[in-house]
Short mmCIF file of C-alpha atoms in Angstrom, two decimals:
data_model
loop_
_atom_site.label_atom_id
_atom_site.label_comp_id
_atom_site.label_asym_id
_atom_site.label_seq_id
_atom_site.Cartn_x
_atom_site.Cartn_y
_atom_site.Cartn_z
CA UNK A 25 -45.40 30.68 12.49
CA UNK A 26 -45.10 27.25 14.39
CA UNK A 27 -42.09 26.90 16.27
CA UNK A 28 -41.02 23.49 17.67
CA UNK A 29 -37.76 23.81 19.39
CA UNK A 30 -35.43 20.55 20.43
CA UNK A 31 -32.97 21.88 23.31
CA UNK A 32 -29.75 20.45 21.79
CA UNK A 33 -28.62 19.96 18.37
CA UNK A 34 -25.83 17.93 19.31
CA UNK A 35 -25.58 15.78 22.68
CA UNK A 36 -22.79 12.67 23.08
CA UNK A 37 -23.05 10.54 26.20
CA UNK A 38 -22.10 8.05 27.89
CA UNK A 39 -23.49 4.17 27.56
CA UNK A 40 -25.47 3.25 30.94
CA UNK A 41 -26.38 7.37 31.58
CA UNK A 42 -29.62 8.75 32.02
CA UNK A 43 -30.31 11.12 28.87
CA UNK A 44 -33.28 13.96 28.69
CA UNK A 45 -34.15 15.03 25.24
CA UNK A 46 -36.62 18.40 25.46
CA UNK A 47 -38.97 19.76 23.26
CA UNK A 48 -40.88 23.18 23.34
CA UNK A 49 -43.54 23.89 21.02
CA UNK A 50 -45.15 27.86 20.93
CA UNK A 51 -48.76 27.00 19.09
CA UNK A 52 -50.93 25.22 22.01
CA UNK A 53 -50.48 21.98 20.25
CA UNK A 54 -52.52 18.98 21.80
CA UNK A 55 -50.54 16.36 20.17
CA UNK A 56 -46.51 16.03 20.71
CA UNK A 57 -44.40 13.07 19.11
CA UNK A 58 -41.09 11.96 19.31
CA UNK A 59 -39.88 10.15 16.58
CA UNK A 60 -36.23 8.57 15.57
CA UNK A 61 -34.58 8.71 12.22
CA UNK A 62 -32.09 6.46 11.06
CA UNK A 63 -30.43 5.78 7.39
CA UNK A 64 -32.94 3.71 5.08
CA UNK A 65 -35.07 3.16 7.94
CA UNK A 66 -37.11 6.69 7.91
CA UNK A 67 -38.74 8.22 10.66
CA UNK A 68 -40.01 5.72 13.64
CA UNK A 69 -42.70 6.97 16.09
CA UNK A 70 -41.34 6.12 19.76
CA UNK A 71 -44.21 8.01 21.27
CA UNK A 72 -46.67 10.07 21.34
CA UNK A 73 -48.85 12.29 23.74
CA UNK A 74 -52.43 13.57 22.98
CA UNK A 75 -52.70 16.22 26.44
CA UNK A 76 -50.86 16.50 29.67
CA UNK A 77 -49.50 13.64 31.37
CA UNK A 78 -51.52 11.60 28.80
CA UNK A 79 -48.55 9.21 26.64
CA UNK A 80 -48.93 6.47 24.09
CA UNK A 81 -46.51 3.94 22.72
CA UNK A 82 -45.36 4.54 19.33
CA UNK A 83 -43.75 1.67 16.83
CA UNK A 84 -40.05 1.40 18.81
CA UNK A 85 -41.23 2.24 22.61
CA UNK A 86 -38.55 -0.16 24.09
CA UNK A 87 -35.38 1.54 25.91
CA UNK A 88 -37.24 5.23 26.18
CA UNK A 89 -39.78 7.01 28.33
CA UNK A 90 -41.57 10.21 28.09
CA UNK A 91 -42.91 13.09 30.30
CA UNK A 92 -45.22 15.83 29.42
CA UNK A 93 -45.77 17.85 32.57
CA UNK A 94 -46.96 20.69 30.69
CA UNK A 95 -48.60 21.30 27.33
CA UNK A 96 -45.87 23.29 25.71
CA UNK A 97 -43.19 20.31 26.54
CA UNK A 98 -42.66 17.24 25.88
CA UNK A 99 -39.52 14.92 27.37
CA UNK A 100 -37.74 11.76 25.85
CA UNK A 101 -36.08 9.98 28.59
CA UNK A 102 -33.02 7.49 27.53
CA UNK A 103 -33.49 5.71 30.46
CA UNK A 104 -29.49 3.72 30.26
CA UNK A 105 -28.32 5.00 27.10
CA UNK A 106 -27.39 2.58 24.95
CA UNK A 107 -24.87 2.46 21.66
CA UNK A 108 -28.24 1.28 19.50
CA UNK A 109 -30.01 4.45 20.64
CA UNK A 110 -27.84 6.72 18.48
CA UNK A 111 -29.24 8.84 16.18
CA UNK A 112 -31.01 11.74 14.98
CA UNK A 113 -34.44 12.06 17.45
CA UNK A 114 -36.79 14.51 16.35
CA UNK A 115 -39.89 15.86 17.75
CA UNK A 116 -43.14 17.10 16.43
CA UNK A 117 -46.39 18.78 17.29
CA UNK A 118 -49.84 19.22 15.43
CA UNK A 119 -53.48 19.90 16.20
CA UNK A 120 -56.02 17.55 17.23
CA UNK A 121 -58.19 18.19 14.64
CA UNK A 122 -60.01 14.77 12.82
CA UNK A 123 -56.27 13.24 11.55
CA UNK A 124 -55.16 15.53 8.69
CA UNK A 125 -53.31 18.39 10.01
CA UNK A 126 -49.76 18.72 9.29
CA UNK A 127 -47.39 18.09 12.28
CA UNK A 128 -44.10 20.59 12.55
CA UNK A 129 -40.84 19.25 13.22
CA UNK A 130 -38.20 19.81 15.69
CA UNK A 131 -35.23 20.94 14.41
CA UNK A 132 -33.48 17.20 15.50
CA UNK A 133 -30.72 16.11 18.05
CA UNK A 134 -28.21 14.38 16.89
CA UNK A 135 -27.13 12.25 20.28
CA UNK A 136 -24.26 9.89 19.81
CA UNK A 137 -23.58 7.07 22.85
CA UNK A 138 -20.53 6.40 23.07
CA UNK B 14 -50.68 -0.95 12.45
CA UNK B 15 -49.94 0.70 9.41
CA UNK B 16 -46.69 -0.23 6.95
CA UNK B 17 -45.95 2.13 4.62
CA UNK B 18 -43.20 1.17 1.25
CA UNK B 19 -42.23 3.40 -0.57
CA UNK B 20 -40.31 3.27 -3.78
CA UNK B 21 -37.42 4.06 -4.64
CA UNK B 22 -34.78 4.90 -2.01
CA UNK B 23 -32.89 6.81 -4.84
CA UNK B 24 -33.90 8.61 -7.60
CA UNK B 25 -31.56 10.79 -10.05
CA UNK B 26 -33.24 12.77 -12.63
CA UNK B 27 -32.02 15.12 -15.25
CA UNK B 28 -32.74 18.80 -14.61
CA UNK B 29 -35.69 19.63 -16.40
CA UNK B 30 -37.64 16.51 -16.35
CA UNK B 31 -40.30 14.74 -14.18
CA UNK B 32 -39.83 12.66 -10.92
CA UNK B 33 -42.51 10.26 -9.41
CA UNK B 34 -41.85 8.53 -6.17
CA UNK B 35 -44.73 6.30 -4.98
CA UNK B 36 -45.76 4.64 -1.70
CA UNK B 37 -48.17 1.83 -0.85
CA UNK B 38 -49.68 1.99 2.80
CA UNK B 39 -51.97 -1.54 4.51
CA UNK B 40 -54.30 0.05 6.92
CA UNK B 41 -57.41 0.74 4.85
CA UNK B 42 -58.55 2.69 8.09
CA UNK B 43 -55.45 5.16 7.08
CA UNK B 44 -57.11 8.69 5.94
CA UNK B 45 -54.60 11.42 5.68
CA UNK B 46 -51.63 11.16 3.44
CA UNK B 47 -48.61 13.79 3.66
CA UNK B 48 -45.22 14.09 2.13
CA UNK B 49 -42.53 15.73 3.33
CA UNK B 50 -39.04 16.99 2.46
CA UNK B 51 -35.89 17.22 4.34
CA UNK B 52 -32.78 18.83 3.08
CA UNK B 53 -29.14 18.14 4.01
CA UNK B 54 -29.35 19.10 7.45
CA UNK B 55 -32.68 20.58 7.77
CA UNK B 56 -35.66 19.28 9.67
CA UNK B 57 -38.98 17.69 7.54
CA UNK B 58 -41.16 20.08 6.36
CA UNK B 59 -44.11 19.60 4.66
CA UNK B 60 -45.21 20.41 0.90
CA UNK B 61 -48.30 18.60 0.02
CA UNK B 62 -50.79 16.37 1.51
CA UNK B 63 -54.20 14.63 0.49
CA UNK B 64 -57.54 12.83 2.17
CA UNK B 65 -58.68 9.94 2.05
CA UNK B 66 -61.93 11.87 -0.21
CA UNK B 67 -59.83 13.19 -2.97
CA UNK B 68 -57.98 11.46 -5.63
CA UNK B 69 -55.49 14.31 -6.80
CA UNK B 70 -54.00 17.41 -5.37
CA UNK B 71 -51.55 19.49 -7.25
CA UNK B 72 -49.65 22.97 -6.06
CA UNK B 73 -47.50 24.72 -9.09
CA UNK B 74 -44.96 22.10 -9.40
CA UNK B 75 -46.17 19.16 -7.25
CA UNK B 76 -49.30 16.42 -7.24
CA UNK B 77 -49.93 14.16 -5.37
CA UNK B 78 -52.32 10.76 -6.57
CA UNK B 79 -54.24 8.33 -4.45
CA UNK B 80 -55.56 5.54 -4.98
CA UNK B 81 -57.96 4.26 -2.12
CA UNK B 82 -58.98 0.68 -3.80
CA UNK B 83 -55.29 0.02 -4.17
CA UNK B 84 -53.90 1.79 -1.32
CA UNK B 85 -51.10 3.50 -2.89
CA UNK B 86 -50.24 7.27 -3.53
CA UNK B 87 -47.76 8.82 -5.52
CA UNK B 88 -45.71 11.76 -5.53
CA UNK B 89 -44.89 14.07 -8.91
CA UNK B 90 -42.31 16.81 -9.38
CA UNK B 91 -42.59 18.32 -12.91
CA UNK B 92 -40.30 20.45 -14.65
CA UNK B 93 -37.45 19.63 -11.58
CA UNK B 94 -34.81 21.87 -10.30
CA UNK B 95 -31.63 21.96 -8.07
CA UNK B 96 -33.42 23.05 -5.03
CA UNK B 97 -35.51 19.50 -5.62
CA UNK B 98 -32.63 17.96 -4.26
CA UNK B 99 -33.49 16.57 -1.30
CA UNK B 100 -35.15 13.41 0.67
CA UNK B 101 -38.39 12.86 0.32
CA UNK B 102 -41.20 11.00 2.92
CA UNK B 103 -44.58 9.56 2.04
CA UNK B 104 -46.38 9.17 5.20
CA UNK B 105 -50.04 7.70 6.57
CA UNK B 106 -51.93 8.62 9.15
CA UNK B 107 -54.85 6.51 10.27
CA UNK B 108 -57.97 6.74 13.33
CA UNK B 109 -57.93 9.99 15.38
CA UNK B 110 -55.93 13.12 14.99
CA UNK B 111 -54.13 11.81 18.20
CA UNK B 112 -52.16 8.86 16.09
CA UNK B 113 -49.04 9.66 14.72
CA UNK B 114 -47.47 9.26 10.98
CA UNK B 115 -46.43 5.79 9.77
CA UNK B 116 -43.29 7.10 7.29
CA UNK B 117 -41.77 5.24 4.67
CA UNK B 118 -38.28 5.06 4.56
CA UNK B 119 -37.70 8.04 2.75
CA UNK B 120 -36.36 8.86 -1.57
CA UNK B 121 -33.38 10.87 -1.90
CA UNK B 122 -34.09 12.48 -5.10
CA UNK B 123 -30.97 13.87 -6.93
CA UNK B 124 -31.45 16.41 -9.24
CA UNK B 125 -28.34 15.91 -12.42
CA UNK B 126 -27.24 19.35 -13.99
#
């Protein structure tokens, strides 16, 4: 059974700090994604990673970076947290396998900036 | 890139009978079509998807419908029941298996007693 694990459910920081949302995923996953979700707006890709150290921008790139070190993780950096960037992030994983595999979700964070 | 609409945000339905919730998508390129659910607290998971090479896919309860030449697909829940309640996402996927899902902005479907 796919498990992708988010470290925090719940996070609340401060505007202007440096945030680090993690992500583990236990089925040698090529492809990691970060995505934010947000009432009536859905799920928005902020970005995505195909292999290690490999990154590409999503739809809403602007305010975040990422890190993937290793092929199991996969970082969301809130560079200066801002009061825009709350919400629920979520992260996902799938297969690299021609576009139509299903990707597994994260569990969310729910990080508030207050 | 891809847009994806989809229709409506809210949908209440009496226990019992059908729901449809449908989605339109713009990148003809767009090949892979999945929907998932999320309930109250839970994270997405998902319960049916379809190709770009097949028109319908159905699994007990749930089908799914695309149309290629008008770049829409639809969602149907027959026979509905409490556990039903929940949000619903249409999503696309189009080039590589690297690219990730274009959502919509999600259906809360509420299931009436």
């Amino acid at each position: 059974d796919v498990k992708v694990t988010q470290s925090s459910r719940y996070l609340v920081k401060r505007t202007g700090e440096k945030v680090f949302l993690e992500c583990v995923q236990d089925m040698d996953h090529e492809n990691m994604f970060w995505y934010r979700q947000d009432p009536g707006l859905g799920l928005r890709l902020i970005y995505f990673s195909y292999d290690v150290k490999m990154k590409e921008k999503g739809d809403i790139p602007e305010g975040y970076s990422v890190s993937r070190e290793k092929k199991e993780r996969f970082s969301l950096i809130l560079e200066s947290a801002s009061t825009n960037q709350t919400s629920m992030y979520l992260c996902a994983s799938s297969l690299w396998v021609s576009g139509d595999t299903e990707a597994f979700f994260g569990q969310g964070t729910r990080l508030t900036v207050v | 890139g891809e847009n994806v609409e989809q229709h409506p945000s809210t949908l209440s339905v009496q226990e019992g009978d059908s729901a449809v919730i449908k989605c339109t998508y713009s990148d003809s390129a767009s090949n892979y079509f999945p929907w998932y659910k999320q309930e109250l607290g839970k994270r997405p998971q998902l319960i049916i998807d379809i190709r770009s090479n097949v028109g319908e896919k159905k699994d007990q309860r749930i089908a799914v419908t695309l149309n290629k030449t008008a770049k829409h697909f639809s969602l149907h829940i027959t026979e509905t029941q409490p556990e039903d309640s929940a949000v619903y996402f249409c999503a696309a996927r189009s080039g590589g298996g690297a690219d990730g899902l274009t959502f919509g902005k999600g259906t809360h479907l509420i299931i009436q007693p």
